[in-house]
CSV table of N, CA and C in Angstrom, one decimal:
chain,number,residue,atom,x,y,z
A,13,MET,N,1.0,-1.1,0.0
A,13,MET,CA,0.1,0.0,0.0
A,13,MET,C,0.7,0.9,-0.1
A,14,GLY,N,2.0,1.3,0.7
A,14,GLY,CA,3.0,2.3,0.7
A,14,GLY,C,3.3,2.8,-0.2
A,15,ILE,N,3.6,1.7,-1.9
A,15,ILE,CA,4.0,2.4,-3.0
A,15,ILE,C,2.8,3.0,-3.6
A,16,LYS,N,2.0,2.3,-3.0
A,16,LYS,CA,0.7,2.7,-3.9
A,16,LYS,C,0.3,4.2,-3.7
A,17,ARG,N,0.2,4.8,-2.7
A,17,ARG,CA,0.0,5.7,-2.5
A,17,ARG,C,1.1,6.8,-2.4
A,18,ILE,N,2.2,6.4,-3.0
A,18,ILE,CA,3.1,7.2,-3.4
A,18,ILE,C,3.1,7.5,-4.2
A,19,LEU,N,2.7,6.6,-5.4
A,19,LEU,CA,2.7,6.8,-7.0
A,19,LEU,C,1.4,7.9,-6.7
A,20,GLU,N,0.5,7.7,-6.6
A,20,GLU,CA,-0.9,8.3,-6.4
A,20,GLU,C,-0.4,9.6,-6.1
A,21,ALA,N,0.0,9.9,-5.3
A,21,ALA,CA,0.7,11.4,-4.8
A,21,ALA,C,0.9,12.1,-6.0
A,22,ILE,N,1.9,11.0,-6.8
A,22,ILE,CA,3.2,11.9,-8.1
A,22,ILE,C,1.9,12.0,-9.2
A,23,TRP,N,1.0,11.3,-9.0
A,23,TRP,CA,0.9,10.9,-11.0
A,23,TRP,C,-0.7,11.8,-10.8
A,24,GLU,N,-1.1,11.5,-9.7
A,24,GLU,CA,-2.8,11.9,-9.4
A,24,GLU,C,-3.3,13.9,-9.6
A,25,VAL,N,-2.0,14.8,-9.5
A,25,VAL,CA,-2.0,15.7,-10.1
A,25,VAL,C,-2.1,15.8,-12.0
A,26,ASP,N,-1.4,15.2,-12.2
A,26,ASP,CA,-1.5,15.2,-13.7
A,26,ASP,C,-3.3,14.6,-14.9
A,27,PHE,N,-3.8,14.1,-14.0
A,27,PHE,CA,-5.1,13.7,-14.6
A,27,PHE,C,-6.3,14.3,-14.8
A,28,VAL,N,-6.9,14.5,-15.7
A,28,VAL,CA,-8.1,15.4,-16.2
A,28,VAL,C,-9.4,15.1,-14.6
A,29,ASP,N,-10.3,16.4,-14.8
A,29,ASP,CA,-11.1,15.7,-13.8
A,29,ASP,C,-11.9,14.8,-14.6
A,30,VAL,N,-12.1,14.4,-15.2
A,30,VAL,CA,-13.1,13.0,-16.6
A,30,VAL,C,-12.6,11.7,-16.6
A,31,SER,N,-11.3,11.7,-15.7
A,31,SER,CA,-10.5,10.2,-15.8
A,31,SER,C,-10.8,9.8,-14.7
A,32,PHE,N,-11.4,8.7,-14.8
A,32,PHE,CA,-12.2,8.3,-13.6
A,32,PHE,C,-11.3,6.9,-13.5
A,33,GLY,N,-10.7,6.1,-14.2
A,33,GLY,CA,-10.1,4.6,-13.9
A,33,GLY,C,-8.9,4.1,-13.0
A,34,PHE,N,-8.8,3.4,-12.2
A,34,PHE,CA,-8.6,2.9,-10.8
A,34,PHE,C,-8.0,4.5,-10.4
A,35,ARG,N,-8.6,5.6,-9.8
A,35,ARG,CA,-8.2,6.7,-8.9
A,35,ARG,C,-8.8,6.6,-7.9
A,36,PRO,N,-8.2,7.5,-6.9
A,36,PRO,CA,-9.4,7.3,-5.3
A,36,PRO,C,-10.3,8.1,-5.9
A,37,GLN,N,-11.1,7.7,-4.8
A,37,GLN,CA,-12.4,7.9,-4.3
A,37,GLN,C,-13.5,8.0,-5.3
A,38,ARG,N,-12.4,7.1,-6.6
A,38,ARG,CA,-13.9,7.3,-8.0
A,38,ARG,C,-14.2,6.1,-8.6
A,39,SER,N,-15.1,6.1,-8.9
A,39,SER,CA,-15.3,4.3,-10.1
A,39,SER,C,-16.4,4.3,-11.0
A,40,CYS,N,-16.1,3.2,-11.3
A,40,CYS,CA,-16.8,3.1,-12.7
A,40,CYS,C,-18.5,4.4,-12.8
A,41,HIS,N,-19.3,3.6,-11.8
A,41,HIS,CA,-20.8,4.3,-11.2
A,41,HIS,C,-20.3,5.5,-11.3
A,42,ASP,N,-18.8,6.1,-10.7
A,42,ASP,CA,-19.1,7.6,-11.1
A,42,ASP,C,-19.0,8.1,-12.2
A,43,ALA,N,-18.1,7.8,-13.4
A,43,ALA,CA,-18.0,7.5,-14.9
A,43,ALA,C,-19.1,7.4,-15.4
A,44,LEU,N,-20.5,6.2,-15.3
A,44,LEU,CA,-22.0,6.5,-16.0
A,44,LEU,C,-22.3,7.6,-15.6
A,45,GLU,N,-22.4,8.1,-14.1
A,45,GLU,CA,-23.2,9.3,-14.2
A,45,GLU,C,-22.8,10.9,-14.7
A,46,VAL,N,-21.4,10.8,-15.1
A,46,VAL,CA,-20.8,12.0,-15.2
A,46,VAL,C,-21.0,11.6,-17.1
A,47,LEU,N,-20.8,10.8,-17.5
A,47,LEU,CA,-21.8,10.2,-19.2
A,47,LEU,C,-23.1,10.7,-19.1
A,48,ASP,N,-23.9,10.2,-18.1
A,48,ASP,CA,-25.7,10.0,-18.8
A,48,ASP,C,-25.7,11.6,-18.9
A,49,LYS,N,-25.1,12.3,-17.4
A,49,LYS,CA,-25.2,14.1,-17.3
A,49,LYS,C,-25.0,14.7,-18.6
A,50,THR,N,-24.0,14.2,-19.3
A,50,THR,CA,-23.3,14.8,-20.2
A,50,THR,C,-24.0,14.7,-21.8
A,51,ILE,N,-24.1,13.4,-21.6
A,51,ILE,CA,-25.2,13.1,-22.8
A,51,ILE,C,-26.4,14.2,-22.7
A,52,MET,N,-27.1,13.6,-21.8
A,52,MET,CA,-29.1,14.4,-21.4
A,52,MET,C,-28.2,15.8,-21.5
A,53,THR,N,-27.8,16.7,-21.3
A,53,THR,CA,-27.5,17.7,-21.1
A,53,THR,C,-26.8,18.7,-22.4
A,54,LYS,N,-25.5,18.2,-23.3
A,54,LYS,CA,-25.2,19.1,-24.4
A,54,LYS,C,-25.5,18.2,-25.0
A,55,PRO,N,-24.9,18.7,-26.8
A,55,PRO,CA,-25.0,18.3,-27.5
A,55,PRO,C,-24.4,17.4,-28.3
A,56,VAL,N,-24.2,16.3,-28.5
A,56,VAL,CA,-23.3,15.2,-28.2
A,56,VAL,C,-23.2,14.7,-29.8
A,57,ASN,N,-22.1,14.5,-30.7
A,57,ASN,CA,-22.3,14.4,-31.9
A,57,ASN,C,-21.3,12.6,-32.0
A,58,TYR,N,-20.6,12.2,-31.0
A,58,TYR,CA,-20.3,10.5,-31.3
A,58,TYR,C,-20.0,10.4,-29.5
A,59,VAL,N,-19.8,9.2,-29.3
A,59,VAL,CA,-19.3,8.6,-28.0
A,59,VAL,C,-18.5,7.4,-28.5
A,60,VAL,N,-17.3,7.1,-28.1
A,60,VAL,CA,-16.1,6.3,-28.3
A,60,VAL,C,-15.9,5.6,-27.4
A,61,ASP,N,-16.0,4.4,-27.2
A,61,ASP,CA,-16.2,2.9,-26.6
A,61,ASP,C,-15.0,2.5,-26.5
A,62,MET,N,-13.7,2.5,-25.6
A,62,MET,CA,-12.8,1.8,-25.5
A,62,MET,C,-12.1,0.6,-24.8
A,63,ASP,N,-12.0,-0.4,-24.9
A,63,ASP,CA,-11.6,-1.2,-24.5
A,63,ASP,C,-9.8,-1.9,-24.4
A,64,ILE,N,-9.1,-1.7,-23.3
A,64,ILE,CA,-7.8,-1.2,-23.6
A,64,ILE,C,-7.2,-2.6,-22.5
A,65,GLU,N,-8.3,-3.6,-22.3
A,65,GLU,CA,-7.7,-4.9,-21.4
A,65,GLU,C,-6.1,-5.2,-22.4
A,66,LYS,N,-6.2,-5.5,-23.2
A,66,LYS,CA,-5.4,-6.8,-23.8
A,66,LYS,C,-3.8,-5.0,-24.0
A,67,PHE,N,-4.8,-3.8,-24.3
A,67,PHE,CA,-3.2,-3.4,-24.2
A,67,PHE,C,-1.9,-3.4,-23.4
A,68,PHE,N,-1.9,-4.1,-22.3
A,68,PHE,CA,-0.6,-3.8,-21.7
A,68,PHE,C,-0.5,-5.5,-21.4
A,69,ASP,N,-0.9,-6.4,-22.6
A,69,ASP,CA,-0.2,-7.8,-23.2
A,69,ASP,C,0.9,-7.2,-23.9
A,70,THR,N,0.1,-6.3,-24.5
A,70,THR,CA,1.4,-6.3,-25.8
A,70,THR,C,2.3,-4.8,-25.6
A,71,VAL,N,2.0,-3.8,-25.1
A,71,VAL,CA,3.1,-2.6,-24.6
A,71,VAL,C,4.6,-3.2,-24.4
A,72,ASN,N,5.4,-2.6,-24.7
A,72,ASN,CA,6.6,-2.5,-24.5
A,72,ASN,C,6.9,-2.0,-23.0
A,73,HIS,N,7.3,-2.7,-22.1
A,73,HIS,CA,7.0,-2.6,-20.7
A,73,HIS,C,8.4,-1.8,-20.2
A,74,ASN,N,9.7,-2.1,-20.6
A,74,ASN,CA,10.6,-1.5,-20.7
A,74,ASN,C,10.7,0.1,-21.0
A,75,SER,N,9.9,0.4,-22.1
A,75,SER,CA,9.7,1.7,-22.6
A,75,SER,C,9.1,2.4,-21.7
A,76,ILE,N,7.5,1.9,-21.1
A,76,ILE,CA,7.1,2.3,-20.4
A,76,ILE,C,8.1,2.5,-18.7
A,77,LEU,N,8.5,2.1,-18.5
A,77,LEU,CA,9.5,2.4,-17.0
A,77,LEU,C,10.4,3.3,-16.8
A,78,TYR,N,11.7,3.3,-19.3
A,78,TYR,CA,11.9,4.4,-19.0
A,78,TYR,C,11.2,5.7,-18.8
A,79,THR,N,10.4,5.5,-19.5
A,79,THR,CA,9.6,7.0,-19.5
A,79,THR,C,8.7,7.6,-18.0
A,80,LEU,N,8.5,6.5,-17.4
A,80,LEU,CA,7.7,6.8,-16.3
A,80,LEU,C,9.3,7.4,-15.2
A,81,TYR,N,10.4,6.9,-15.4
A,81,TYR,CA,11.6,7.4,-14.7
A,81,TYR,C,12.5,8.9,-15.0
A,82,SER,N,12.4,8.5,-16.7
A,82,SER,CA,12.6,10.5,-17.2
A,82,SER,C,11.8,11.2,-16.8
A,83,ILE,N,10.4,10.8,-16.7
A,83,ILE,CA,9.7,11.8,-15.6
A,83,ILE,C,9.9,12.1,-14.3
A,84,LEU,N,9.7,11.2,-13.8
A,84,LEU,CA,10.3,11.5,-12.1
A,84,LEU,C,11.5,11.9,-11.7
A,85,ALA,N,12.4,11.5,-12.9
A,85,ALA,CA,13.9,12.5,-12.6
A,85,ALA,C,13.4,14.1,-13.1
A,86,LEU,N,12.8,14.3,-13.9
A,86,LEU,CA,13.1,15.3,-14.3
A,86,LEU,C,11.4,16.6,-12.9
A,87,ARG,N,11.0,15.5,-12.6
A,87,ARG,CA,10.4,16.7,-11.8
A,87,ARG,C,11.3,16.5,-10.4
A,88,MET,N,12.2,15.2,-10.2
A,88,MET,CA,13.0,16.0,-9.4
A,88,MET,C,13.9,17.2,-8.8
A,89,CYS,N,14.1,16.7,-10.4
A,89,CYS,CA,15.3,18.1,-10.4
A,89,CYS,C,14.6,19.6,-10.5
A,90,SER,N,12.8,20.1,-10.6
A,90,SER,CA,12.9,20.9,-11.1
A,90,SER,C,12.3,21.8,-9.4
Protein backbone atom coordinates (compact mmCIF):
# COMPACT_ATOMS: atom_id res chain seq x y z
CA MET A 1 0.00 0.00 0.00
CA GLY A 2 2.88 2.40 0.68
CA ILE A 3 4.12 2.43 -2.92
CA LYS A 4 0.55 2.85 -4.17
CA ARG A 5 0.08 5.96 -2.04
CA ILE A 6 3.39 7.44 -3.19
CA LEU A 7 2.57 6.85 -6.86
CA GLU A 8 -0.93 8.28 -6.43
CA ALA A 9 0.48 11.43 -4.85
CA ILE A 10 2.91 11.86 -7.74
CA TRP A 11 0.54 11.15 -10.63
CA GLU A 12 -2.86 12.29 -9.36
CA VAL A 13 -2.10 15.93 -10.23
CA ASP A 14 -1.73 14.98 -13.92
CA PHE A 15 -5.17 13.43 -14.31
CA VAL A 16 -8.12 15.40 -15.62
CA ASP A 17 -11.46 15.50 -13.80
CA VAL A 18 -13.09 13.18 -16.33
CA SER A 19 -10.55 10.41 -15.74
CA PHE A 20 -12.01 7.70 -13.50
CA GLY A 21 -9.98 4.51 -14.02
CA PHE A 22 -8.29 3.15 -10.89
CA ARG A 23 -8.27 6.48 -9.06
CA PRO A 24 -8.94 7.09 -5.37
CA GLN A 25 -12.58 7.80 -4.50
CA ARG A 26 -13.70 7.23 -8.11
CA SER A 27 -15.56 4.32 -9.62
CA CYS A 28 -17.09 3.14 -12.87
CA HIS A 29 -20.45 4.20 -11.43
CA ASP A 30 -19.15 7.77 -11.07
CA ALA A 31 -17.99 7.70 -14.68
CA LEU A 32 -21.38 6.47 -15.89
CA GLU A 33 -23.15 9.20 -13.92
CA VAL A 34 -21.02 11.93 -15.51
CA LEU A 35 -21.50 10.38 -18.95
CA ASP A 36 -25.28 10.22 -18.48
CA LYS A 37 -25.47 13.88 -17.37
CA THR A 38 -23.29 15.00 -20.27
CA ILE A 39 -25.23 13.11 -22.93
CA MET A 40 -28.58 14.26 -21.59
CA THR A 41 -27.68 17.96 -21.18
CA LYS A 42 -25.19 18.81 -23.94
CA PRO A 43 -25.09 18.32 -27.69
CA VAL A 44 -23.09 15.16 -28.40
CA ASN A 45 -22.09 14.05 -31.90
CA TYR A 46 -20.49 10.76 -30.96
CA VAL A 47 -19.42 8.56 -28.07
CA VAL A 48 -16.27 6.44 -28.21
CA ASP A 49 -15.96 3.31 -26.08
CA MET A 50 -12.52 1.74 -25.79
CA ASP A 51 -11.45 -1.44 -24.08
CA ILE A 52 -7.73 -1.40 -23.34
CA GLU A 53 -7.72 -4.70 -21.43
CA LYS A 54 -5.20 -6.35 -23.77
CA PHE A 55 -3.07 -3.23 -24.24
CA PHE A 56 -0.73 -4.06 -21.37
CA ASP A 57 -0.25 -7.59 -22.71
CA THR A 58 1.47 -6.19 -25.80
CA VAL A 59 3.05 -2.91 -24.68
CA ASN A 60 6.81 -2.69 -24.23
CA HIS A 61 7.13 -2.53 -20.45
CA ASN A 62 10.75 -1.36 -20.61
CA SER A 63 9.64 1.68 -22.60
CA ILE A 64 6.97 2.50 -20.04
CA LEU A 65 9.41 2.18 -17.15
CA TYR A 66 11.97 4.35 -18.95
CA THR A 67 9.33 7.02 -19.56
CA LEU A 68 8.18 6.92 -15.92
CA TYR A 69 11.74 7.20 -14.63
CA SER A 70 12.43 10.10 -17.00
CA ILE A 71 9.34 12.01 -15.90
CA LEU A 72 10.12 11.42 -12.23
CA ALA A 73 13.73 12.52 -12.72
CA LEU A 74 12.57 15.75 -14.38
CA ARG A 75 10.16 16.45 -11.55
CA MET A 76 12.81 15.84 -8.93
CA CYS A 77 15.15 18.31 -10.65
CA SER A 78 12.46 21.01 -10.87
